[in-house]
Coordinates of C-alpha atoms in Angstrom, one line a residue:
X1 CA -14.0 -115.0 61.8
X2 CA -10.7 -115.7 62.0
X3 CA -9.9 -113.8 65.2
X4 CA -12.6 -115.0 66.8
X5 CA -11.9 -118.6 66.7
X6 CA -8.8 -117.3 67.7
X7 CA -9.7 -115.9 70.7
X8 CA -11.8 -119.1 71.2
X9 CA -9.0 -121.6 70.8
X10 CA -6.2 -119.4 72.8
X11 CA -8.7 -119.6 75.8
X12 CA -9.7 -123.1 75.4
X13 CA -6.2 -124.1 74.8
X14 CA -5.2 -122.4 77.9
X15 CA -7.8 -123.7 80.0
X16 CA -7.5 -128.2 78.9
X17 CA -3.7 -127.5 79.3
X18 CA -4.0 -126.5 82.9
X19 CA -6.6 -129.2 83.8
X20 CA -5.3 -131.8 81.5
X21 CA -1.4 -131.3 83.6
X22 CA -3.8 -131.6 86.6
X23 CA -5.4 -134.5 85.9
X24 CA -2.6 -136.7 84.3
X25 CA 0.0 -135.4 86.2
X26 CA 3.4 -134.0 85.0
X27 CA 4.7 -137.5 84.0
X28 CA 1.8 -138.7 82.1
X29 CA 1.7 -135.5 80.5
X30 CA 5.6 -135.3 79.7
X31 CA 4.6 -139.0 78.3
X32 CA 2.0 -137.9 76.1
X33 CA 4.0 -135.0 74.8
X34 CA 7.3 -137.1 74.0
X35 CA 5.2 -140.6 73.0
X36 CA 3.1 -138.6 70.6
X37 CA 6.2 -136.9 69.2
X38 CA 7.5 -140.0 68.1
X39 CA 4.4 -140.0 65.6
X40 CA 4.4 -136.7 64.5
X41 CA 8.3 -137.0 63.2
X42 CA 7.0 -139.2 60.9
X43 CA 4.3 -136.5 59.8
X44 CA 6.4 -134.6 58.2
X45 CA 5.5 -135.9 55.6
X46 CA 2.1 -135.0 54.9
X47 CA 3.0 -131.6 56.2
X48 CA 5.1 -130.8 53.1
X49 CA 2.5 -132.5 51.1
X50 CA -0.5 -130.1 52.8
X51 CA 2.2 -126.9 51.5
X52 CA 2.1 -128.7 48.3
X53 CA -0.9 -128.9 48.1
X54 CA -2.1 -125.1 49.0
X55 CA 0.8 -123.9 46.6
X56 CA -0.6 -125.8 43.6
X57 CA -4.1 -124.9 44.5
X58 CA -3.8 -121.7 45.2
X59 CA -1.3 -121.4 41.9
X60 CA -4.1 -122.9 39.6
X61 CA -6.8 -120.2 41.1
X62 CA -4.4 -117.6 40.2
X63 CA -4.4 -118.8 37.1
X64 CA -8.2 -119.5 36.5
X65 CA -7.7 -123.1 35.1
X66 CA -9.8 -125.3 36.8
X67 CA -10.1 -128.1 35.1
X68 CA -5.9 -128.5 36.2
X69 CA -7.0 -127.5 39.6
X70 CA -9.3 -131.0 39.6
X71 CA -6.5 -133.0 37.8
X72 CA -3.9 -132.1 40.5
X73 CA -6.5 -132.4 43.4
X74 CA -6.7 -136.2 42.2
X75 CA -3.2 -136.8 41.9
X76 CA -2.4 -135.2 45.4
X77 CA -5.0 -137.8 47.0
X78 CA -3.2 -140.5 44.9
X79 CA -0.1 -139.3 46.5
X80 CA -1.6 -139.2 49.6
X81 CA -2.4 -143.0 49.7
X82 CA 0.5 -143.8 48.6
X83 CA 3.0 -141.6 51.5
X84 CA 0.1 -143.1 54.3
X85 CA 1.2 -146.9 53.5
X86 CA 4.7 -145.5 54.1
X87 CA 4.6 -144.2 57.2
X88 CA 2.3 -146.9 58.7
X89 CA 5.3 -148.9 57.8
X90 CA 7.6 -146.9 59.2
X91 CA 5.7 -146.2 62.4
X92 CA 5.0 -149.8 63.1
X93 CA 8.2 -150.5 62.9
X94 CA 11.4 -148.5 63.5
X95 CA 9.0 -145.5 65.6
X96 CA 7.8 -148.5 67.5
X97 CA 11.8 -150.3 68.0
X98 CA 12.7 -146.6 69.2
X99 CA 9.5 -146.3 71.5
X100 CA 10.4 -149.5 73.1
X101 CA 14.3 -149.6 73.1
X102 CA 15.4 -145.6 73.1
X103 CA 13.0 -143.8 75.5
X104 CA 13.0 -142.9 79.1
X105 CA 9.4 -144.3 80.1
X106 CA 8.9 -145.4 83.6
X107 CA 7.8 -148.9 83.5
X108 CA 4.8 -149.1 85.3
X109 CA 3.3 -146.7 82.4
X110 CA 4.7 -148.2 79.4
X111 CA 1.3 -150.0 78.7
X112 CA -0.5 -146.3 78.7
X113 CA 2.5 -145.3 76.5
X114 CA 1.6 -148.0 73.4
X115 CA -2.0 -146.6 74.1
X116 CA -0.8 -142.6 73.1
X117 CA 1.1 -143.9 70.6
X118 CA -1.0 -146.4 68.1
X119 CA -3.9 -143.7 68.8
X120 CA -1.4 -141.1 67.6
X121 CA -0.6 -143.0 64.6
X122 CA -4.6 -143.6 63.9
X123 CA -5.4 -139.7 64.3
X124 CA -2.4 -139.0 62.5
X125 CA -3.3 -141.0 59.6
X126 CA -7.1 -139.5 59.7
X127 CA -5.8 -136.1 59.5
X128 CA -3.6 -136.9 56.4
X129 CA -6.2 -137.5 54.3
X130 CA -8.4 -134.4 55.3
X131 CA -5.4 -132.4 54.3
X132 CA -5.9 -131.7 50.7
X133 CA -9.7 -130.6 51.9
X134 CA -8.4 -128.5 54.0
X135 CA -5.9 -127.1 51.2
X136 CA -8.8 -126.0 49.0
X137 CA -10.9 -124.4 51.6
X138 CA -7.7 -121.8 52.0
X139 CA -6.4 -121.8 48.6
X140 CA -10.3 -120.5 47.5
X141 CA -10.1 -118.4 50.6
X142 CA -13.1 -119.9 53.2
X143 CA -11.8 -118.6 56.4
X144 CA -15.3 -118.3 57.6
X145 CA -15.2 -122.2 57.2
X146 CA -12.0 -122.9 58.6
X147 CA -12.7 -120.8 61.4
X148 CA -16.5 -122.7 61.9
X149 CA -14.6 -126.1 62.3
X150 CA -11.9 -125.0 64.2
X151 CA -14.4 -123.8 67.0
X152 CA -16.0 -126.7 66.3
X153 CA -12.5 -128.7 67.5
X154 CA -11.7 -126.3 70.0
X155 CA -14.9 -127.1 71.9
X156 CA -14.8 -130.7 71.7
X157 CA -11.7 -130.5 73.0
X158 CA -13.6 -128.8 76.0
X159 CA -16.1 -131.4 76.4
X160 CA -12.6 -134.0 76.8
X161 CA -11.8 -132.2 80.0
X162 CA -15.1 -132.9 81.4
X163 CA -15.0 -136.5 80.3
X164 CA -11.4 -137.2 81.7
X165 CA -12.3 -136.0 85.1
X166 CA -15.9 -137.9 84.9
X167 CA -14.3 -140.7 84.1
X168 CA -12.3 -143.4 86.5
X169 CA -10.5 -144.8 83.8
X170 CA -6.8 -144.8 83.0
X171 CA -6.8 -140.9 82.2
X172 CA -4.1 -141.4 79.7
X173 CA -5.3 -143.9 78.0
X174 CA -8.6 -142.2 77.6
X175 CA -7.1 -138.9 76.9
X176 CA -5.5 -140.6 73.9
X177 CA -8.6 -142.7 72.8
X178 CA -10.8 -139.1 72.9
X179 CA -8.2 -137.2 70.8
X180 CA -8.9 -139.8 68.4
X181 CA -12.3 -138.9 68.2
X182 CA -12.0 -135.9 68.1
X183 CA -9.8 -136.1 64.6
X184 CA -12.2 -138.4 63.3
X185 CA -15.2 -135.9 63.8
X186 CA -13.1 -133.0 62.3
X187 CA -12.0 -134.7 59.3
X188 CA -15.3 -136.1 58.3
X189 CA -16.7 -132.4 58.5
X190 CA -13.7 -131.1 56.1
X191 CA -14.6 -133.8 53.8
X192 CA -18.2 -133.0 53.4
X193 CA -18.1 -129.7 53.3
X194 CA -15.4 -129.8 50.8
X195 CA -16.8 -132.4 48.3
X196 CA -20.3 -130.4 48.3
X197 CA -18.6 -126.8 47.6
X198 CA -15.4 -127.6 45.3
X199 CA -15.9 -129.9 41.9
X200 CA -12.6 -130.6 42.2
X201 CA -12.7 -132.0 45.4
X202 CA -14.5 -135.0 43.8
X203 CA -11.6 -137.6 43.6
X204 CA -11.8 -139.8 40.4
X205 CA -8.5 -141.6 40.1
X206 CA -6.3 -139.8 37.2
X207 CA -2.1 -140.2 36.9
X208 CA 0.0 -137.7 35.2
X209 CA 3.9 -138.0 34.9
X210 CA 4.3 -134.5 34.4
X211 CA 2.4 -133.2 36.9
X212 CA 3.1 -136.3 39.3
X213 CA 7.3 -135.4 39.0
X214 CA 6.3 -131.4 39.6
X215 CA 4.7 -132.5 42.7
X216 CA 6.8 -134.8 43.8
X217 CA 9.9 -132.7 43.0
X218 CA 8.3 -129.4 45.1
X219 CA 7.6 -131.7 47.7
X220 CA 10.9 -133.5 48.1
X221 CA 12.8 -130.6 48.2
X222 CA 9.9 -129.4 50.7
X223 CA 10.0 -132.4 52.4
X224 CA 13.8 -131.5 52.8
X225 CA 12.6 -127.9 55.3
X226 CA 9.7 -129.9 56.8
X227 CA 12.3 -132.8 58.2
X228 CA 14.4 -129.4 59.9
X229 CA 11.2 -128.2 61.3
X230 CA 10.5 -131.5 62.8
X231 CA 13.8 -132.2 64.2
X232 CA 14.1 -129.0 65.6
X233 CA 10.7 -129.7 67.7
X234 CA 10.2 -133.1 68.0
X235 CA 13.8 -133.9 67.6
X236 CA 15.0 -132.0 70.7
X237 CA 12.0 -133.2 72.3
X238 CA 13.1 -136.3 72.0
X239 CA 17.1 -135.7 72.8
X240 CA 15.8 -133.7 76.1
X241 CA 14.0 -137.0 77.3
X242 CA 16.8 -139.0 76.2
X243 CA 19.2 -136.6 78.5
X244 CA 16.9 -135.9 81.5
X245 CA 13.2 -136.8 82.0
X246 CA 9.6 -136.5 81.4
X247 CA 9.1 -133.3 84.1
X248 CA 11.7 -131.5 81.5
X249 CA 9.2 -132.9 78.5
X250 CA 6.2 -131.6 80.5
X251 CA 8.1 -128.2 81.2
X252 CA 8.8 -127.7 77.3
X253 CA 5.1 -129.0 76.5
X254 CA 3.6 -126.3 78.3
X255 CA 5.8 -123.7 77.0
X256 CA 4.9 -124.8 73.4
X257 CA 1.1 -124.3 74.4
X258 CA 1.4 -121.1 75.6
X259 CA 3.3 -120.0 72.7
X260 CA 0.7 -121.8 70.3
X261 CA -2.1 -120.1 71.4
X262 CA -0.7 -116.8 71.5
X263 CA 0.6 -117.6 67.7
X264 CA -2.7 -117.8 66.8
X265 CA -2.6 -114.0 66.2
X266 CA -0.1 -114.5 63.4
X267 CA -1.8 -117.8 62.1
X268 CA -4.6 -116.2 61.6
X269 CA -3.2 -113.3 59.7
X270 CA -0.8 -115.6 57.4
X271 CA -3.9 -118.3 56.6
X272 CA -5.4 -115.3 54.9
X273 CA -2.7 -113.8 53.5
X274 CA -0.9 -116.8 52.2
X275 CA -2.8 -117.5 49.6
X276 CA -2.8 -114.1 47.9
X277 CA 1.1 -114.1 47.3
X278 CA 0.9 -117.1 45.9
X279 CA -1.7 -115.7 43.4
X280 CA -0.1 -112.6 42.4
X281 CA 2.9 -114.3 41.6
X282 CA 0.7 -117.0 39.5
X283 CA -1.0 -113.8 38.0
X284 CA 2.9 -112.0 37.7
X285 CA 2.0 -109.2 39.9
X286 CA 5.1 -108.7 41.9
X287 CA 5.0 -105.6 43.1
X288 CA 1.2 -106.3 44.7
X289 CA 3.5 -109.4 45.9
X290 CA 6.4 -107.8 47.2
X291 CA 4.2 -105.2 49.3
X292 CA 1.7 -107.6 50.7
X293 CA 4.6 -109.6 51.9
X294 CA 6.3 -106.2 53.7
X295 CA 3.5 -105.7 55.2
X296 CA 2.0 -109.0 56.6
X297 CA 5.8 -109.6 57.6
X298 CA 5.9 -106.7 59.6
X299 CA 2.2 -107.0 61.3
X300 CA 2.7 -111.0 61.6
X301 CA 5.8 -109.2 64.1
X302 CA 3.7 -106.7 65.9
X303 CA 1.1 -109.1 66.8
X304 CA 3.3 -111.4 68.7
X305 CA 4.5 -109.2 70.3
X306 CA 1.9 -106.9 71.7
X307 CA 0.6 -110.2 72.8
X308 CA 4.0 -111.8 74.2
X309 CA 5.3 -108.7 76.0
X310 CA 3.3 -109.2 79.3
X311 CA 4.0 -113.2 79.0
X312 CA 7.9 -112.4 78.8
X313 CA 7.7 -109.8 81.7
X314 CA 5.2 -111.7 84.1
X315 CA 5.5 -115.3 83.1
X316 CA 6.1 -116.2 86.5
X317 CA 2.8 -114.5 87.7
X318 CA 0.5 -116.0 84.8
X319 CA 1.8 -119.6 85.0
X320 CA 1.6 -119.6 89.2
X321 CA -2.0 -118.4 88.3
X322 CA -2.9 -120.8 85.5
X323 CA -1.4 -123.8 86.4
X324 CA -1.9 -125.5 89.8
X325 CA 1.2 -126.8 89.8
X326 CA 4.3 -125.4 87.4
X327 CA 6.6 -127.7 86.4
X328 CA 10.5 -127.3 86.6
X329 CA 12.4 -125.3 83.8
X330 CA 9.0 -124.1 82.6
X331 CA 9.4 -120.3 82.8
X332 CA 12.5 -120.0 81.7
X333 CA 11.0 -122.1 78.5
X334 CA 8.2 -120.1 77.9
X335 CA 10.0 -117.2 77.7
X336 CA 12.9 -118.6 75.5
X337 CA 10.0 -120.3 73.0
X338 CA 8.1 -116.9 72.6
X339 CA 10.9 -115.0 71.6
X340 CA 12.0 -117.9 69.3
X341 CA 8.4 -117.1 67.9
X342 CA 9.1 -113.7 67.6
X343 CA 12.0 -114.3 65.7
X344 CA 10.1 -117.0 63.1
X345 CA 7.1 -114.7 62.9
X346 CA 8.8 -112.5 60.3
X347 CA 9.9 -115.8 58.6
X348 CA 6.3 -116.7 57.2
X349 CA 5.7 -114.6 54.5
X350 CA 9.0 -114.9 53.0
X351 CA 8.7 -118.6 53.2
X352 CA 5.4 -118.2 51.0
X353 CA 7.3 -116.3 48.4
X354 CA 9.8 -118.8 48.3
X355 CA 7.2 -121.4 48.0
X356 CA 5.3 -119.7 44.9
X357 CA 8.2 -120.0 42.8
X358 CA 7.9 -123.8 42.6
X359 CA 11.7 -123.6 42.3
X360 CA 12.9 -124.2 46.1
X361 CA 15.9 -126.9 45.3
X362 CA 18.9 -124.3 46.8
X363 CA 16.3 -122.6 48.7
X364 CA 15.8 -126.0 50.9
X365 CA 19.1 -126.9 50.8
X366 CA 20.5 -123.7 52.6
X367 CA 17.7 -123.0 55.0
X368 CA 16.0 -126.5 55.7
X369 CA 20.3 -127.9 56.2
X370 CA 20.5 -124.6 58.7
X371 CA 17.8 -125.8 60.5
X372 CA 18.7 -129.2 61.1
X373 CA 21.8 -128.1 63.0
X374 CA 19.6 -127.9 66.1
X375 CA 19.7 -131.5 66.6
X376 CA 23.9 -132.5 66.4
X377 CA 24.8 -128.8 67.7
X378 CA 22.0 -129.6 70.7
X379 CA 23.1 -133.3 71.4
X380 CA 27.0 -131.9 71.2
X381 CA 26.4 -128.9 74.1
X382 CA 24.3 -131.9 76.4
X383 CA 26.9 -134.4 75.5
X384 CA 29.4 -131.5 77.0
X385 CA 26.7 -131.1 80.2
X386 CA 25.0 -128.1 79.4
X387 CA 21.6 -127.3 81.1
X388 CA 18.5 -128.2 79.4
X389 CA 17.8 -124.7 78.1
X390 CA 20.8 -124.6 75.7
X391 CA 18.7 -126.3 73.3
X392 CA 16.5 -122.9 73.0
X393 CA 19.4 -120.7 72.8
X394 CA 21.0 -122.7 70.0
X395 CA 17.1 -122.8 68.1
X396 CA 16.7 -119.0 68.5
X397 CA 20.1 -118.3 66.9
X398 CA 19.6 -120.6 63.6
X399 CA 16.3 -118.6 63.5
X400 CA 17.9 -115.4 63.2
X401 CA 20.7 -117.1 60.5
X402 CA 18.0 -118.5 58.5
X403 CA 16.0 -115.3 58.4
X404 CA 18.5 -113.5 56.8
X405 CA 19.6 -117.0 54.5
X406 CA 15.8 -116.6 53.0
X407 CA 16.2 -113.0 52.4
X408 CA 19.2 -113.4 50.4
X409 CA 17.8 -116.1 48.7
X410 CA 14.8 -114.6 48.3
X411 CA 16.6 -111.9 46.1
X412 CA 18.6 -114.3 43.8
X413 CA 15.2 -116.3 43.3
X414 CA 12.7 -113.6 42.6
X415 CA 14.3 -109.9 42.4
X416 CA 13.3 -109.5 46.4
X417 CA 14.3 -106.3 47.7
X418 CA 16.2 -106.6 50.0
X419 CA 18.1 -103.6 51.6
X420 CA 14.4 -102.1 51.6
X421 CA 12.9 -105.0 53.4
X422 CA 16.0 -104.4 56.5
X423 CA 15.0 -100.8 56.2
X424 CA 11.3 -100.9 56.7
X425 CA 10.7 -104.4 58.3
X426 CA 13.1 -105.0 60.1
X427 CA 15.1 -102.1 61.4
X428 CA 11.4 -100.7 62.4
X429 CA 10.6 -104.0 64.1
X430 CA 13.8 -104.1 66.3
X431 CA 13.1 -99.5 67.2
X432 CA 9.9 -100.1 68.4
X433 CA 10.2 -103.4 70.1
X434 CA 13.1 -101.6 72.3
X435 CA 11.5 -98.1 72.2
X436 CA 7.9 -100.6 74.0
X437 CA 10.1 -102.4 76.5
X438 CA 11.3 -99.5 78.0
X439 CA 8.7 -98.7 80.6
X440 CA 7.1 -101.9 81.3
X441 CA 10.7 -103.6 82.1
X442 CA 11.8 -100.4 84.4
X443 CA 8.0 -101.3 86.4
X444 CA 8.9 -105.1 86.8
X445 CA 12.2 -103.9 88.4
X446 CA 10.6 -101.6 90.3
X447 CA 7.5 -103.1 91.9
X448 CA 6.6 -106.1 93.8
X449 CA 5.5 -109.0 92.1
X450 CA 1.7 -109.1 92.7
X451 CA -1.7 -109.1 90.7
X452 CA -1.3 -105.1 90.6
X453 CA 1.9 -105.1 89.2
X454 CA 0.8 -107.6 86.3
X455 CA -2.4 -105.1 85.2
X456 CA 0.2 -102.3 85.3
X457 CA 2.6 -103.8 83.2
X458 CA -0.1 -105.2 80.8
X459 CA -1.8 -102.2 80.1
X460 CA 1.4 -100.2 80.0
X461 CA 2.6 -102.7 77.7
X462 CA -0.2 -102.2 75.6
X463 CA 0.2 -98.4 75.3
X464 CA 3.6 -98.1 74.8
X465 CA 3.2 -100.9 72.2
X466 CA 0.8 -99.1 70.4
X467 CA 2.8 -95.9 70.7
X468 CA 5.9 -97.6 69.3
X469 CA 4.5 -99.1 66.6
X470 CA 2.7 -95.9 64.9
X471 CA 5.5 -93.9 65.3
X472 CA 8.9 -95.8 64.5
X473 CA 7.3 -99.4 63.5
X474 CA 4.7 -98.4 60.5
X475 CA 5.3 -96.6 57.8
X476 CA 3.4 -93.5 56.1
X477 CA 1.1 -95.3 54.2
X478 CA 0.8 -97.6 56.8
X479 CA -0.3 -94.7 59.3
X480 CA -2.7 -93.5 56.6
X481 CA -4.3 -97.0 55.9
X482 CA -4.7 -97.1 59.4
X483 CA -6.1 -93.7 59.8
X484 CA -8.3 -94.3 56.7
X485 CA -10.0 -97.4 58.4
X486 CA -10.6 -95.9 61.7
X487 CA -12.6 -93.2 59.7
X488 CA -14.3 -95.2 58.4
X489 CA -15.3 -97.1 61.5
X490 CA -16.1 -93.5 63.0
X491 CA -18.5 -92.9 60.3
X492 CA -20.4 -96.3 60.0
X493 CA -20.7 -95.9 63.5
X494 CA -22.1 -92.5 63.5
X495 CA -24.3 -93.6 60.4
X496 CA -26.1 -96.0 62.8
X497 CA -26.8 -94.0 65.6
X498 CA -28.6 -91.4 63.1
X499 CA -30.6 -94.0 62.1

């Protein structure tokens, strides 16, 4: 279910993004991009508060104790009101000062920019509160439903492209306005669903100090690697309009599209998988723990990347062919963004782990401080005069520090091991990765770039992926799970044709 509304969402995604740059224009879109960034720095928030809130669901389901599992449901929502007054505040005020004062907005649009931005803070507040919903259908492991609703989102999102172009009105006004809808839809289905399945998605108002200070405390600390992650998108977002202008904006928008809807491969994969470390450690089953997280490490890697090698070798073909007009800057970000990806792909796991333990003070401290290098190490190399790209090359070098920060902390805080984690994650991820390349790179050098030489590459890609990855990137019991399932494919299949 989860694949397909994958496959769903990457092709919807694709499509809105090239008639959405189309309709707006690269300006309006840049504008949307950066306006609506300025909201969702403030939603970092109720980000660490949503991996809060799986990590004590998902903790208490290990467990089996659900009357605790409806105590801290209440108390989250309680929280939840309380951080939304917050950042209304905060919003309406110094987001709004910074809007008005710090950003380069050409005049004759900053009316249409107020519009994005008090309909980003409305849909931003909307999907706080569906959040903790949203937490319990993964922590009790509905994928079928989160995939349902996503579709559902995914297609409405459709039906916004038709009504922007059948529409005279300012488009991006009304692209903001719909968005808005959209959220409002989705997060009255999570809600319903969620309070008719799950008793302790009931809210009844109930206060614990105990349990409110545990929450609190994970989530400040949290809140700590959530701000990083924030600044290190929205943040340079921001810095890169402050420096240059919205075509650069629209140029790193697009490239963040592309690589979100190829991500979906691993999203999908972690959403499932995520949960189940978190309950073998509640349950103390590390070694179940420890494998599960080799493993979805490792194939969290190798789905990127079968996906991303033809967008890395032919991303000037695909975009000339997707977008009607390409923006400046924006190949040369696509690429830099995907291997980025790549990079933070192997990262998710270990970041669950982390997260089970409940104990992430000097865990957020090292990696979340890392990470919020990007933005005084970015503004330093522009202040200098460095193109607009340095800001990727600095982001993809923190990525690989902090990988190898969270593995060593990782093995302080629970026993990880690590010297067998480099040997069969990593050192397998980097042989095959090179051993794939090989081929389809020497065909991009050698032939002319046309619509042949892209279906070339691709399906080389493909097979020398596959190749690479059974022999040097699994292991044996990897090849004989694999082996073991297509058997059994072989033989349902077989079973049915008999019949």
């Amino acid at each position: 279910m989860l694949y397909f509304r994958m496959l769903l969402m990457m092709g919807v995604s694709l499509f809105t993004v090239r008639v959405v740059l189309d309709t707006l224009g690269i300006v309006d879109y840049g504008l949307y991009n950066v306006v609506g960034g300025v909201v969702t720095m403030f939603s970092f928030i109720s980000g660490t508060m949503a991996s809060a809130s799986q990590r004590f669901f998902a903790f208490e389901i290990g467990r089996k104790d659900y009357d605790q599992l409806k105590k801290t449901f209440s108390i989250t929502m309680t929280i939840y009101f309380m951080i939304a007054v917050i950042i209304l505040l905060l919003a309406e005020t110094l987001g709004l000062w910074f809007l008005n004062n710090k950003m380069t907005i050409p005049p004759e649009r900053m009316e249409a920019s107020h519009w994005v931005y008090q309909f980003s803070i409305l849909s931003f507040m909307m999907t706080m509160f569906t959040i903790p919903y949203n937490a319990s259908i993964i922590a009790h492991e509905k994928m079928n439903v989160y995939a349902w609703v996503s579709i559902i989102e995914v297609s409405l999102k459709l039906l916004i492209v038709y009504l922007l172009i059948l529409f005279s009105f300012d488009k991006l006004k009304l692209y903001a306005v719909l968005m808005f809808a959209v959220t409002t839809i989705i997060t009255f289905i999570y809600r319903t669903y969620s309070k008719r399945k799950f008793q302790e998605c009931r809210y009844s108002f109930y206060w614990h100090n105990p349990l409110f200070l545990e929450i609190v405390g994970f989530s400040g600390w949290n809140l700590w690697g959530a701000l990083a992650s924030i600044i290190k998108n929205q943040g340079i977002n921001i810095l890169l309009n402050v420096f240059f202008n919205p075509i650069v904006n629209a140029a790193r928008g697009i490239a963040y599209q592309v690589n979100g809807a190829i991500y979906q491969f691993v999203n999908n994969f972690t959403t499932a998988v995520n949960p189940q470390i978190t309950k073998y450690y509640a349950a103390g089953e590390k070694k179940q723990m420890f494998n599960l997280v080799f493993r979805s490490s490792k194939f969290s890697y190798f789905l990127l990347f079968i996906i991303s090698m033809p967008l890395l070798l032919e991303t000037n073909f695909i975009l000339s062919i997707w977008l009607k007009q390409v923006p400046e800057f924006t190949i040369l970000f696509t690429r830099l963004v995907i291997i980025n990806g790549l990079v933070d792909s192997i990262s998710s796991s270990l970041i669950t782990s982390a997260l089970a333990t409940g104990k992430i003070k000097k865990y957020q401290m090292v990696v979340g401080g890392t990470m919020l290098l990007n933005l005084p190490v970015s503004y330093l190399f522009l202040k200098l005069g460095f193109a607009s790209e340095v800001t990727m090359y600095i982001a993809i070098i923190i990525a690989v520090v902090n990988l190898f920060f969270r593995l060593f902390m990782l093995k302080s805080m629970i026993q990880f091991p690590l010297k067998y984690f480099i040997s069969e994650v990593l050192i397998k991820i980097v042989s095959s990765s090179l051993l794939a390349y090989i081929i389809p790179f020497w065909l991009t050098i050698k032939m002319t770039d046309n619509f042949q030489r892209f279906a070339i590459v691709f399906l080389c890609g493909l097979f020398t992926s596959a190749i690479a990855i059974y022999i040097t990137g699994l292991s044996s019991n990897d090849r004989m799970f694999f082996q073991r399932i297509l058997r059994e494919k072989i033989n349902i299949r077989s079973h049915f044709k008999r019949q």
